[in-house]
Short mmCIF file of C-alpha atoms and ligand atoms in Angstrom, two decimals:
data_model
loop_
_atom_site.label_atom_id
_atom_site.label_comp_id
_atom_site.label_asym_id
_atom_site.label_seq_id
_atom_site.Cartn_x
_atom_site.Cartn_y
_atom_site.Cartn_z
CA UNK A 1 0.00 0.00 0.00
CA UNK A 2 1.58 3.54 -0.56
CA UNK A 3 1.07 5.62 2.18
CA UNK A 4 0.28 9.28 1.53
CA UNK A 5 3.48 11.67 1.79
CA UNK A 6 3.99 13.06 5.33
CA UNK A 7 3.35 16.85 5.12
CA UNK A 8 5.07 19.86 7.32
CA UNK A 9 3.66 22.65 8.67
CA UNK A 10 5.12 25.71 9.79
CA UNK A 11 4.76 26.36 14.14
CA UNK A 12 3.67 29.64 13.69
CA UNK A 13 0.97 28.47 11.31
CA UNK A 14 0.77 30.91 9.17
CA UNK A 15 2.12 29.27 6.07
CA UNK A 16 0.90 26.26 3.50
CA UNK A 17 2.47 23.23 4.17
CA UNK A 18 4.90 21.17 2.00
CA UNK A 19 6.48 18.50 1.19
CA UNK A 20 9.67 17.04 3.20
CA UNK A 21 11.88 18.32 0.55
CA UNK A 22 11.02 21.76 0.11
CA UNK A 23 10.90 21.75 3.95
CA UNK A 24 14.29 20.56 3.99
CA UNK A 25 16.01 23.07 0.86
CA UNK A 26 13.74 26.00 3.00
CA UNK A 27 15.11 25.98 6.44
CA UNK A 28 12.84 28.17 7.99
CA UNK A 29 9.40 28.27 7.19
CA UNK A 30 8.18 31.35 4.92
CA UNK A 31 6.21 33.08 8.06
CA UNK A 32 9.22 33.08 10.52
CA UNK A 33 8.14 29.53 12.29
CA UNK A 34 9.80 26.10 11.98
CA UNK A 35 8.61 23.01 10.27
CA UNK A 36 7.03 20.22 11.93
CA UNK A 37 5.68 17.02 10.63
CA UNK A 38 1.69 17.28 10.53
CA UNK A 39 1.83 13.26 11.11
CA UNK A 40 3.61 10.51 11.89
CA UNK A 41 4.03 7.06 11.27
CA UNK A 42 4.38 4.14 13.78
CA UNK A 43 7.14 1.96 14.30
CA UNK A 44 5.31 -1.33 15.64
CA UNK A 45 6.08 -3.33 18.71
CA UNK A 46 7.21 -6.14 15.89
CA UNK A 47 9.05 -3.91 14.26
CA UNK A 48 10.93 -2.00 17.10
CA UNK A 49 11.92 -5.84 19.05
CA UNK A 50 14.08 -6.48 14.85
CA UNK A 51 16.21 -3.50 15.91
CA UNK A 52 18.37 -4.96 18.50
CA UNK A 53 20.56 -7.13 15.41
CA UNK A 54 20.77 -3.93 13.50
CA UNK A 55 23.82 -1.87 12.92
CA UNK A 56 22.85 1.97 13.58
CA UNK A 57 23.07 2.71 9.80
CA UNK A 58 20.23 -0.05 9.26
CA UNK A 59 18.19 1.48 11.73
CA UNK A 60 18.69 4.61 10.65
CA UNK A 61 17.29 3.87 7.92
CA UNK A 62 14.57 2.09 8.73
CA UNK A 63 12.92 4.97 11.05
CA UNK A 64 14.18 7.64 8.29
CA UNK A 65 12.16 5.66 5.46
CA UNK A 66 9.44 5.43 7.51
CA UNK A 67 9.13 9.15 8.04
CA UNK A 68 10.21 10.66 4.50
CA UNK A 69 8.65 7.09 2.49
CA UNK A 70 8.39 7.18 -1.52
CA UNK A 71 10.08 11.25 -1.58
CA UNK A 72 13.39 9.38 -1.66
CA UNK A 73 14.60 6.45 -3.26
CA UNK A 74 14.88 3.71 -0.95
CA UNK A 75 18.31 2.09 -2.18
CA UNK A 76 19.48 5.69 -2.52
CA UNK A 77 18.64 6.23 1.17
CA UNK A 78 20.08 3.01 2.08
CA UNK A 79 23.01 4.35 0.70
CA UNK A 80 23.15 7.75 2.57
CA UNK A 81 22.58 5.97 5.71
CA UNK A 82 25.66 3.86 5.28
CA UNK A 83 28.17 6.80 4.33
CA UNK A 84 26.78 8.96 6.93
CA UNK A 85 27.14 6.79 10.00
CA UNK A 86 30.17 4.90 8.81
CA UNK A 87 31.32 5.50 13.37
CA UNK A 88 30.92 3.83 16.51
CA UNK A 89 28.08 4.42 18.82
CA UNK A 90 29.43 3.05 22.04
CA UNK A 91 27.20 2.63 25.00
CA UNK A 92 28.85 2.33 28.40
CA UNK A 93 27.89 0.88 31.57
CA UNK A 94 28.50 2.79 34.37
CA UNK A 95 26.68 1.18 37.30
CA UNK A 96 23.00 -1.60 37.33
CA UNK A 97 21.07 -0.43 34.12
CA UNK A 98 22.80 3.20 34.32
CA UNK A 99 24.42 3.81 30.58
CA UNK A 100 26.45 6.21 28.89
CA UNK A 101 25.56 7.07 25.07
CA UNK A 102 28.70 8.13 23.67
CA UNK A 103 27.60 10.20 20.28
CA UNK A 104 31.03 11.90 19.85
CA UNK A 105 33.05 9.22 17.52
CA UNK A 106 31.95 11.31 14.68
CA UNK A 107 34.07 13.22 12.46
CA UNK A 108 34.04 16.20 14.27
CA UNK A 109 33.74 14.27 17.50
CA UNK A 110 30.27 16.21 18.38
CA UNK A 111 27.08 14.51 18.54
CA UNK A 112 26.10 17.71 15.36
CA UNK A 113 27.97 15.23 13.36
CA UNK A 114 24.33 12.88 13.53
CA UNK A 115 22.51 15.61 12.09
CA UNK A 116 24.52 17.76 10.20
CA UNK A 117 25.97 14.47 8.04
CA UNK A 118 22.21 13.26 7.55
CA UNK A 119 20.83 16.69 6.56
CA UNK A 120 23.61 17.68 4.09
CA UNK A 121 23.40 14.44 1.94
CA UNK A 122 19.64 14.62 1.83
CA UNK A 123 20.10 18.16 0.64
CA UNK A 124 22.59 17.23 -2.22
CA UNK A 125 20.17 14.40 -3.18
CA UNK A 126 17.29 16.61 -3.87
CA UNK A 127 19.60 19.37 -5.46
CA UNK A 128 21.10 16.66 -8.02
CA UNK A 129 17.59 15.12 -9.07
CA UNK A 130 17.14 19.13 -10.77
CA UNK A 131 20.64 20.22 -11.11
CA UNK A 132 20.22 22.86 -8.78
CA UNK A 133 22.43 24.32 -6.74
CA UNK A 134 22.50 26.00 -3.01
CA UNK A 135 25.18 28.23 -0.70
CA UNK A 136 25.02 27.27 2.97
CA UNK A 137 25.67 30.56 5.23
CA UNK A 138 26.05 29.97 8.87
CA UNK A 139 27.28 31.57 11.52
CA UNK A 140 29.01 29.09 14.77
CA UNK A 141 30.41 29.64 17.76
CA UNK A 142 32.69 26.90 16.92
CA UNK A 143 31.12 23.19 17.28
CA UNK A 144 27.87 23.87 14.98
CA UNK A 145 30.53 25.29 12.38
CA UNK A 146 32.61 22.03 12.10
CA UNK A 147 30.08 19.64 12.00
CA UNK A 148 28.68 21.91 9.27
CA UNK A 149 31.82 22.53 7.26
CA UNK A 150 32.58 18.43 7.87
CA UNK A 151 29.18 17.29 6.54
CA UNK A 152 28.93 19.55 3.63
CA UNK A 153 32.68 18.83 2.35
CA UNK A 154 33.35 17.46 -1.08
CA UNK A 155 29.39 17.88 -2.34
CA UNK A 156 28.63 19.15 -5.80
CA UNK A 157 25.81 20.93 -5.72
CA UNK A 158 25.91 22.91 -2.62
CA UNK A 159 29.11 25.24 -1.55
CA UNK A 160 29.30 26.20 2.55
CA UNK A 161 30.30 30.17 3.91
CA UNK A 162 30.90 29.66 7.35
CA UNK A 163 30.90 32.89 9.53
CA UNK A 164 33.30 32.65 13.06
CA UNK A 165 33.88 35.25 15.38
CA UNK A 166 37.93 35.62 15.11
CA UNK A 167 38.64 35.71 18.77
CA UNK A 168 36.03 33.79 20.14
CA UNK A 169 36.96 29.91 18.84
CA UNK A 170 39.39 27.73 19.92
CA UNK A 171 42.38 26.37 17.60
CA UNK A 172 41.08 23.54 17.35
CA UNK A 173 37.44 24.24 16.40
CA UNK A 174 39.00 27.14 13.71
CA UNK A 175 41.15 23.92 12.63
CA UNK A 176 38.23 21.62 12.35
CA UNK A 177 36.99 24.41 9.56
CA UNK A 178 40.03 26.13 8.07
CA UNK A 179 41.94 22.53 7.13
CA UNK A 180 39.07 21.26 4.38
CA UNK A 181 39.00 23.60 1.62
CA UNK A 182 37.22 22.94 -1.82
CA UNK A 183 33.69 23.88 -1.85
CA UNK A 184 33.52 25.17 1.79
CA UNK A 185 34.75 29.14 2.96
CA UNK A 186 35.18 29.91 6.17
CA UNK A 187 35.20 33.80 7.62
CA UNK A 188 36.97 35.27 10.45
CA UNK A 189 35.05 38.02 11.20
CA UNK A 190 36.26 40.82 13.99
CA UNK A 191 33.79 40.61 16.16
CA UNK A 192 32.09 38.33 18.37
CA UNK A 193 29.54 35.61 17.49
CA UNK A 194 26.42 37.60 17.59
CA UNK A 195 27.73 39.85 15.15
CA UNK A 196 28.07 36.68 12.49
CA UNK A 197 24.57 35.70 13.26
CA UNK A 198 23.66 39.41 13.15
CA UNK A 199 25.48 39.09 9.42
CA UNK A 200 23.75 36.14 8.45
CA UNK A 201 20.63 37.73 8.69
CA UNK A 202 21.31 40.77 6.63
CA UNK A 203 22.46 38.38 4.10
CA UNK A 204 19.04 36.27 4.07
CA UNK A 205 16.90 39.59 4.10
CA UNK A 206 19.37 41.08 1.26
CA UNK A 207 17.30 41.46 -2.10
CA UNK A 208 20.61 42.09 -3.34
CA UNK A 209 21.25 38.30 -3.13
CA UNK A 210 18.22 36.37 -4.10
CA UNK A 211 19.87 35.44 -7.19
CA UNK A 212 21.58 33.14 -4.49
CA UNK A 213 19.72 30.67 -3.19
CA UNK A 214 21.02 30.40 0.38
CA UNK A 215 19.99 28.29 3.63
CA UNK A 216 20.95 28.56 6.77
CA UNK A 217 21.51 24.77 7.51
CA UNK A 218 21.30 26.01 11.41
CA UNK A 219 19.65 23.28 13.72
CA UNK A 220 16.25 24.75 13.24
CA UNK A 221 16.06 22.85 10.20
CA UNK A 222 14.14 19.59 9.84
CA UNK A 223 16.67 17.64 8.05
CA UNK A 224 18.54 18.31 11.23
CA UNK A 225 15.74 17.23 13.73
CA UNK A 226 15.10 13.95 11.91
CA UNK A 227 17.90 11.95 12.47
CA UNK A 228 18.18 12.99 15.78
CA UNK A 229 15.40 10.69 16.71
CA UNK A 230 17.50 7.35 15.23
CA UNK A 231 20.19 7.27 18.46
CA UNK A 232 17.24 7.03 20.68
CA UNK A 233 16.19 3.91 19.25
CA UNK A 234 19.53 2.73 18.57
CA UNK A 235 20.35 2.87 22.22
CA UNK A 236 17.05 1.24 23.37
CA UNK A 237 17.23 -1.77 21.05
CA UNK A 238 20.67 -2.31 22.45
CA UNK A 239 19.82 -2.22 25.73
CA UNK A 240 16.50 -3.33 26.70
CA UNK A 241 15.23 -6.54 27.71
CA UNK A 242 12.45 -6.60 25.58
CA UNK A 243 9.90 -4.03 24.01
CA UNK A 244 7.80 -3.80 26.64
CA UNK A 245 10.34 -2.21 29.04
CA UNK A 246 10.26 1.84 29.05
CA UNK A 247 13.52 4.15 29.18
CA UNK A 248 14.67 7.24 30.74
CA UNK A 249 17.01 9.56 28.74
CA UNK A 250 19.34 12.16 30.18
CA UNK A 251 19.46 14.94 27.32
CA UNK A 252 22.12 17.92 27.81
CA UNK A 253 19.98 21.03 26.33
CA UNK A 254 20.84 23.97 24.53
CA UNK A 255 18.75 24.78 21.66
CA UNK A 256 16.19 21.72 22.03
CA UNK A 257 17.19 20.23 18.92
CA UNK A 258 18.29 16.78 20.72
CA UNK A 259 15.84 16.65 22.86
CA UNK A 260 12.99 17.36 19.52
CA UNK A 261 14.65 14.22 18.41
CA UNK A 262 13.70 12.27 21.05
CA UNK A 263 9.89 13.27 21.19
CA UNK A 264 9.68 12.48 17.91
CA UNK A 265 11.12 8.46 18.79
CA UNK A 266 8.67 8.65 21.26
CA UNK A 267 5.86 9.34 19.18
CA UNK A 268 6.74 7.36 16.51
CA UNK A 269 6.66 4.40 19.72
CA UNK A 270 9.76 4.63 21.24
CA UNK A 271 8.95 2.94 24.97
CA UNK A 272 10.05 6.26 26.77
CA UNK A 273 9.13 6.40 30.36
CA UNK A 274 10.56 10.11 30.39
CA UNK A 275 13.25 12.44 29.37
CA UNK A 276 15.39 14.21 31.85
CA UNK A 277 15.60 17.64 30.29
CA UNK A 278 19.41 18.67 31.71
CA UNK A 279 20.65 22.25 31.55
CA UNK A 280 23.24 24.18 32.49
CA UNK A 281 22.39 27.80 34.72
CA UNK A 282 20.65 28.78 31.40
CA UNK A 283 17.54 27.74 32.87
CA UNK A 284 14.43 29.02 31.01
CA UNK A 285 13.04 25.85 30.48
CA UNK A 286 13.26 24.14 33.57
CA UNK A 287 11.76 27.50 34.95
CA UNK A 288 8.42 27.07 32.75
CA UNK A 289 8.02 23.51 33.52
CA UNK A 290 7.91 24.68 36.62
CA UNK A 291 6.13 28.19 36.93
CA UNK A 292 4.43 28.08 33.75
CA UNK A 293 5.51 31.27 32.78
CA UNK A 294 8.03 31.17 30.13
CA UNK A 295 11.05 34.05 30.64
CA UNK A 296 13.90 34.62 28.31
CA UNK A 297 17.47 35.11 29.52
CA UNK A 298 19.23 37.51 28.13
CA UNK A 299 21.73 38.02 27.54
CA UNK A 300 22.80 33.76 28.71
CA UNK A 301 24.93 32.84 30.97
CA UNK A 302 28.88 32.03 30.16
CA UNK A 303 28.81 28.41 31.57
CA UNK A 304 31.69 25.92 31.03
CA UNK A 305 29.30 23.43 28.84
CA UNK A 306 29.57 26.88 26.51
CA UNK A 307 27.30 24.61 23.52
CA UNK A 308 24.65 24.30 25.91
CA UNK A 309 24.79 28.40 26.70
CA UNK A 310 21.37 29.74 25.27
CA UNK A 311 18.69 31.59 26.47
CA UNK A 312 16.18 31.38 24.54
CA UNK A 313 16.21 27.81 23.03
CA UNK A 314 15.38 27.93 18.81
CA UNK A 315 13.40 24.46 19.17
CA UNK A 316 11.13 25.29 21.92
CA UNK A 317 8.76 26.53 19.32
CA UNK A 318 8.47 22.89 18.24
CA UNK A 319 8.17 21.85 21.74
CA UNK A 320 5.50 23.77 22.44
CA UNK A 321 3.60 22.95 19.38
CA UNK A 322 4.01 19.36 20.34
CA UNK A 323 1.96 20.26 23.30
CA UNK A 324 -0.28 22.22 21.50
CA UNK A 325 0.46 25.54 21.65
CA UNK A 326 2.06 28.15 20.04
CA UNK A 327 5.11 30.29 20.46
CA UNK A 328 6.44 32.94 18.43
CA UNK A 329 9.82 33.51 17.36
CA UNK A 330 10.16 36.11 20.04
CA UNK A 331 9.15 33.83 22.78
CA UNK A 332 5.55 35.06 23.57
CA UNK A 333 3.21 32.04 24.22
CA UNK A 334 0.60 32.85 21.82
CA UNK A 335 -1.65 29.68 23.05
CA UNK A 336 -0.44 27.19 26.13
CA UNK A 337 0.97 23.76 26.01
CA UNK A 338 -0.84 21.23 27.84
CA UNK A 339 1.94 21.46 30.58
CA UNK A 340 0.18 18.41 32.52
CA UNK A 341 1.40 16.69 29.65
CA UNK A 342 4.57 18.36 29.73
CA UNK A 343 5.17 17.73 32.89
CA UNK A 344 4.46 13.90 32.85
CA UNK A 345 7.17 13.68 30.28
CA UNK A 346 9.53 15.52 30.04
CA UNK A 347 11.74 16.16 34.14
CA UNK A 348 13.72 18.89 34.41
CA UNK A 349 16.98 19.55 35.68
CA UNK A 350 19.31 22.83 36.14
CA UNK A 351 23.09 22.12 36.50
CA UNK A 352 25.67 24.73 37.66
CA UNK A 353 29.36 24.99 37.07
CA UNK A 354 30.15 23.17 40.34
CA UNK A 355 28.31 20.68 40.13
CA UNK A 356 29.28 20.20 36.76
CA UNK A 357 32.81 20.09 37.61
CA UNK A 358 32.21 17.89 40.89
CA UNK A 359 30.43 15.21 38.72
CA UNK A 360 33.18 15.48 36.22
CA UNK A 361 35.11 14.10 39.15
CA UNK A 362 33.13 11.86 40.78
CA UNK A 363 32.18 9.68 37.51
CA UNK A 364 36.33 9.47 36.82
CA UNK A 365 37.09 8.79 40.30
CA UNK A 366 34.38 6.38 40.80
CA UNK A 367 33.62 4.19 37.69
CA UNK A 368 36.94 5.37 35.70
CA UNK A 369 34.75 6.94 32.93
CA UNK A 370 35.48 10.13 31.60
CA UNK A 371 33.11 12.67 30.48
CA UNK A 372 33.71 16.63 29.62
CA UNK A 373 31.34 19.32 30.94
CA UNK A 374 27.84 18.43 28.63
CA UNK A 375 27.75 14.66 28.96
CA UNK A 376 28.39 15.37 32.81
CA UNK A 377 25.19 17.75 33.00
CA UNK A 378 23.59 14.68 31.51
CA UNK A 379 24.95 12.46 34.12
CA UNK A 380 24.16 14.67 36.76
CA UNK A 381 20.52 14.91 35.28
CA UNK A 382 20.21 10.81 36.25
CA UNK A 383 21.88 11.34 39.82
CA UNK A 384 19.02 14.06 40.69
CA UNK A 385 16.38 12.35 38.78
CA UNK A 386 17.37 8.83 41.14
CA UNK A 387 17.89 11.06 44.21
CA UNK A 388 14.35 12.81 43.67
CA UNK A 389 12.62 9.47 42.75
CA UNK A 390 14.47 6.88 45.18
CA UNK A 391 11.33 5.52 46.47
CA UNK A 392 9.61 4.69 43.39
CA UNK A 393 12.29 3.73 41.65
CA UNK A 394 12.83 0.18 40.79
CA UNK A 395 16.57 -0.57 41.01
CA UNK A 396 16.40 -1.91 37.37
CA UNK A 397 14.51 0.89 35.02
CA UNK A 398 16.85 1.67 31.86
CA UNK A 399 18.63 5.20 32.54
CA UNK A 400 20.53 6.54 29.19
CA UNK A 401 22.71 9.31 29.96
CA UNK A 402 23.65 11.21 26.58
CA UNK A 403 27.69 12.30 26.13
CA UNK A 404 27.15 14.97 23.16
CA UNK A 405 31.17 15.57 22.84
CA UNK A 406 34.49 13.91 22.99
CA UNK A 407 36.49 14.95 26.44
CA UNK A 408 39.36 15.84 24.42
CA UNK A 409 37.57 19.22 22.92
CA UNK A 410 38.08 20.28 26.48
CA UNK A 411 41.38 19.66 27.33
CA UNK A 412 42.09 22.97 29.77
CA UNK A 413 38.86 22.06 31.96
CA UNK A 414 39.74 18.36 32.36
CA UNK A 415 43.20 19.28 33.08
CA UNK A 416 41.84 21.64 35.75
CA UNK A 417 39.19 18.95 37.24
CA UNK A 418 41.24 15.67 36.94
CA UNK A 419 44.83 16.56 36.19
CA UNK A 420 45.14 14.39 33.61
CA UNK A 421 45.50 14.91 29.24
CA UNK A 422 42.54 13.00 27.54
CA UNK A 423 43.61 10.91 24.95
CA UNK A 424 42.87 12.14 21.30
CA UNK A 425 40.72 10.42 18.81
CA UNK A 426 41.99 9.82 15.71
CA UNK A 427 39.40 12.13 13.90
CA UNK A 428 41.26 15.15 15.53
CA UNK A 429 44.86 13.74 15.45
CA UNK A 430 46.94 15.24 13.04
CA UNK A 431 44.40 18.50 12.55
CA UNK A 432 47.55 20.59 13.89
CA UNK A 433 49.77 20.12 11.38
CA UNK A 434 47.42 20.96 8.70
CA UNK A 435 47.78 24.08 7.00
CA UNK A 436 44.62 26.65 7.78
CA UNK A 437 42.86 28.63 4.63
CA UNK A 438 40.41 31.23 5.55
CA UNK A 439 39.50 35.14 4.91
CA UNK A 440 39.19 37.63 7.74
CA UNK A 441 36.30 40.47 7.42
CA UNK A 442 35.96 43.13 9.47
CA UNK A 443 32.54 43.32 11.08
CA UNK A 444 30.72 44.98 8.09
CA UNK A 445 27.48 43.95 5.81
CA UNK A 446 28.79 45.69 3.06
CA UNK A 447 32.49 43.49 3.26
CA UNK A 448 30.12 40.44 3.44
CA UNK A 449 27.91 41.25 0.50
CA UNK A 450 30.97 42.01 -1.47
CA UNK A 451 32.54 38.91 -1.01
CA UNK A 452 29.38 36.74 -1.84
CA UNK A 453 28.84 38.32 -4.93
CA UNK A 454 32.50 38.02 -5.94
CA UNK A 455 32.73 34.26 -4.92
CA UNK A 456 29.02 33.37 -5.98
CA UNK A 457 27.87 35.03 -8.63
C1 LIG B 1 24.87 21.68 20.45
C2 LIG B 1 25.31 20.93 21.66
C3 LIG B 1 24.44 20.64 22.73
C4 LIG B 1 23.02 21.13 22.78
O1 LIG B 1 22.18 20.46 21.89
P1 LIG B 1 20.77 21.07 21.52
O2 LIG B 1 20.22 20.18 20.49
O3 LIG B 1 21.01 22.46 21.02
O4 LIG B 1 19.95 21.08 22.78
C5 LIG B 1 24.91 19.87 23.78
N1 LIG B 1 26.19 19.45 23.81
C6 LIG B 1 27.06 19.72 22.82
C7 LIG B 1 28.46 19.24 22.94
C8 LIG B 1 26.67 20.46 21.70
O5 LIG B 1 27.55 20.73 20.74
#
């Protein structure tokens, strides 16, 4: 039977919906808001308990088909699966039925490697079938930009401008981006990150440029959100005794991008028992779980888990549309959630520094694990979520933690915490003795504009 195509509408409802491509090549949705699935399929019980033989790459593909169906070619797919998650996806023990979910053994050693790999082959897919072509501009504050710059490398029909505030990355984040070359440019720009979002935006506004086509490829898009949802499943199939048994999941939140991934497993019948929403001091959303009054923080905190710094998450638009409201971009609950609902999924958990640091410890010291500052806000998400629960909570229910980077992309804080030098994985080894290619702009539209139209035309 062919099912009808799955079509996405925009949160702020305002615009038609489409198709999963033209939601994809789009980015943001014409009326400001961000795409959303208007349905779902369902992974069945029978289906879900032929996981646990499957390499990630077949399951991967199995939930993505399910979800995008007949608008891609299911061999092609296949394919895309395979060269995209070509890593491990180790899953560590630390204590009973406590595990870690180690997503960094990517290419950029970031769990943005899931998505950003996924979304950019999907995107050159579409763009070959009509020989069109596309310009990526992004602005990062370093991790978003190499997972980015990694996943669009080497592709035909799309070329990458990468905007990075000069002072603001580390070496080996700028490295990560300035080592590849070809079809991908990469910006210093004298100023600080908000100024290359700020930059961005002119661009995408710029009438001057709509002989472009641009995208944004930031992690409000939905080819980004989609294959966030396969790890989920991976994890569970590994791990639990049988389909009947429901999971927790420790999710270190920024932007709500993960965490959209995993209410989308759930609803496509992922046994989820609840996710522990973890956060750093940058705690807006913990706050309206709790208060039901939704404030913004601005500007965020400077916390050590610096990915996870945002306040005033992109995705929560989604999240509340999931619930059945609506947010607009700038925040303002336009109709509630059902935050009963809310609350009976989703447990929420504010981390600071110190604790961060102090569970950094105690997880090396105890179980000889290492994990740097996000995975630990994770971890430290289970340890509160156990403390809070201890008397109705069975000794045996599944907890997945979720480690978003490798320990090594924070070697001064680790140093600091555990006197000690994590070892290197081999996807970073080497970057230092690569020679660096990039242009520096001073902080001006104009500059910007200029160079696009040089390079792009
Ligand atoms: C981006 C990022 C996060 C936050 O993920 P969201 O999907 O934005 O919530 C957490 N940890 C690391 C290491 C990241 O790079």
């Amino acid at each position: 039977m062919r099912r009808k195509p799955i079509r996405y509408y925009s949160t702020n409802l305002k615009s038609p919906e489409v198709g999963f491509s033209e939601a994809l090549l789009r980015g943001l949705a014409p009326d400001g808001g961000l795409y959303l699935p208007a349905s779902l399929p369902l992974i069945s019980p029978r289906e879900l308990a032929s996981f646990p033989c499957k390499e990630y790459h077949e399951i991967a593909y199995r939930i993505l088909h399910k979800i995008i169906g007949n608008e891609i070619d299911k061999e092609e797919l296949s394919r895309l699966c395979a060269e995209a998650y070509n890593f491990d996806v180790p899953l560590e023990k630390v204590y009973d039925r406590k595990y870690i979910m180690r997503l960094d053994q990517g290419p950029t050693a970031s769990f943005k490697d899931f998505a950003a790999r996924m979304m950019s082959r999907l995107m050159q897919y579409y763009l070959s079938l009509n020989n069109q072509h596309l310009t990526v501009l992004t602005a990062t504050s370093g991790d978003t930009g190499s997972a980015v710059a990694n996943a669009f490398y080497g592709l035909k029909n799309i070329r990458a401008i990468i905007l990075f505030p000069a002072n603001e990355v580390t070496l080996m984040q700028r490295k990560q981006m300035t080592t590849l070359q070809n079809n991908i440019n990469v910006i210093a720009i004298d100023g600080k990150f908000d100024d290359c979002q700020r930059l961005v935006k002119m661009a995408f506004l710029d009438h001057a440029l709509s002989g472009i086509p641009l995208t944004s490829a930031n992690s409000i898009n939905i080819g980004r959100l989609l294959p966030q949802s396969v790890y989920y499943f991976y994890a569970y199939s590994k791990l639990a005794a049988n389909v009947d048994e429901k999971a927790i999941f420790s999710v270190p939140s920024g932007n709500f991008g993960n965490l959209m991934g995993g209410l989308i497993a759930k609803k496509i019948g992922l046994p989820v028992k609840q996710f522990i929403i973890s956060t750093n001091a940058n705690n807006e959303v913990p706050e309206f779980l709790n208060t039901g009054s939704y404030k913004i923080i601005d500007p965020s905190k400077n916390c050590i888990s610096s990915a996870m710094n945002v306040g005033h998450p992109s995705n929560l638009a989604r999240i509340i549309a999931f619930y059945g409201g609506v947010m607009d971009e700038s925040g303002s609950i336009i109709k509630p959630p059902d935050l009963n609902q809310m609350r009976e999924d989703l447990f929420a958990v504010s981390v600071t520094d110190e604790e961060t640091r102090n569970t950094i410890d105690d997880v090396y010291k105890k179980y000889n694990l290492l994990l740097e500052p996000h995975g630990a806000i994770a971890w430290k998400g289970i340890k509160e979520y156990s403390r809070i629960n201890k008397n109705t909570m069975p000794g045996k229910l599944l907890c997945i933690s979720l480690e978003t980077a490798h320990p090594a992309k924070f070697p001064e804080e680790l140093r600091q915490i555990l006197n000690i030098e994590p070892p290197m994985p081999v996807s970073l080894a080497g970057l230092e003795q690569k020679p660096e290619h990039y242009f520096s702009l001073e902080n001006s539209y104009g500059l910007l504009k200029d160079f696009i139209l040089k390079y792009y035309k």
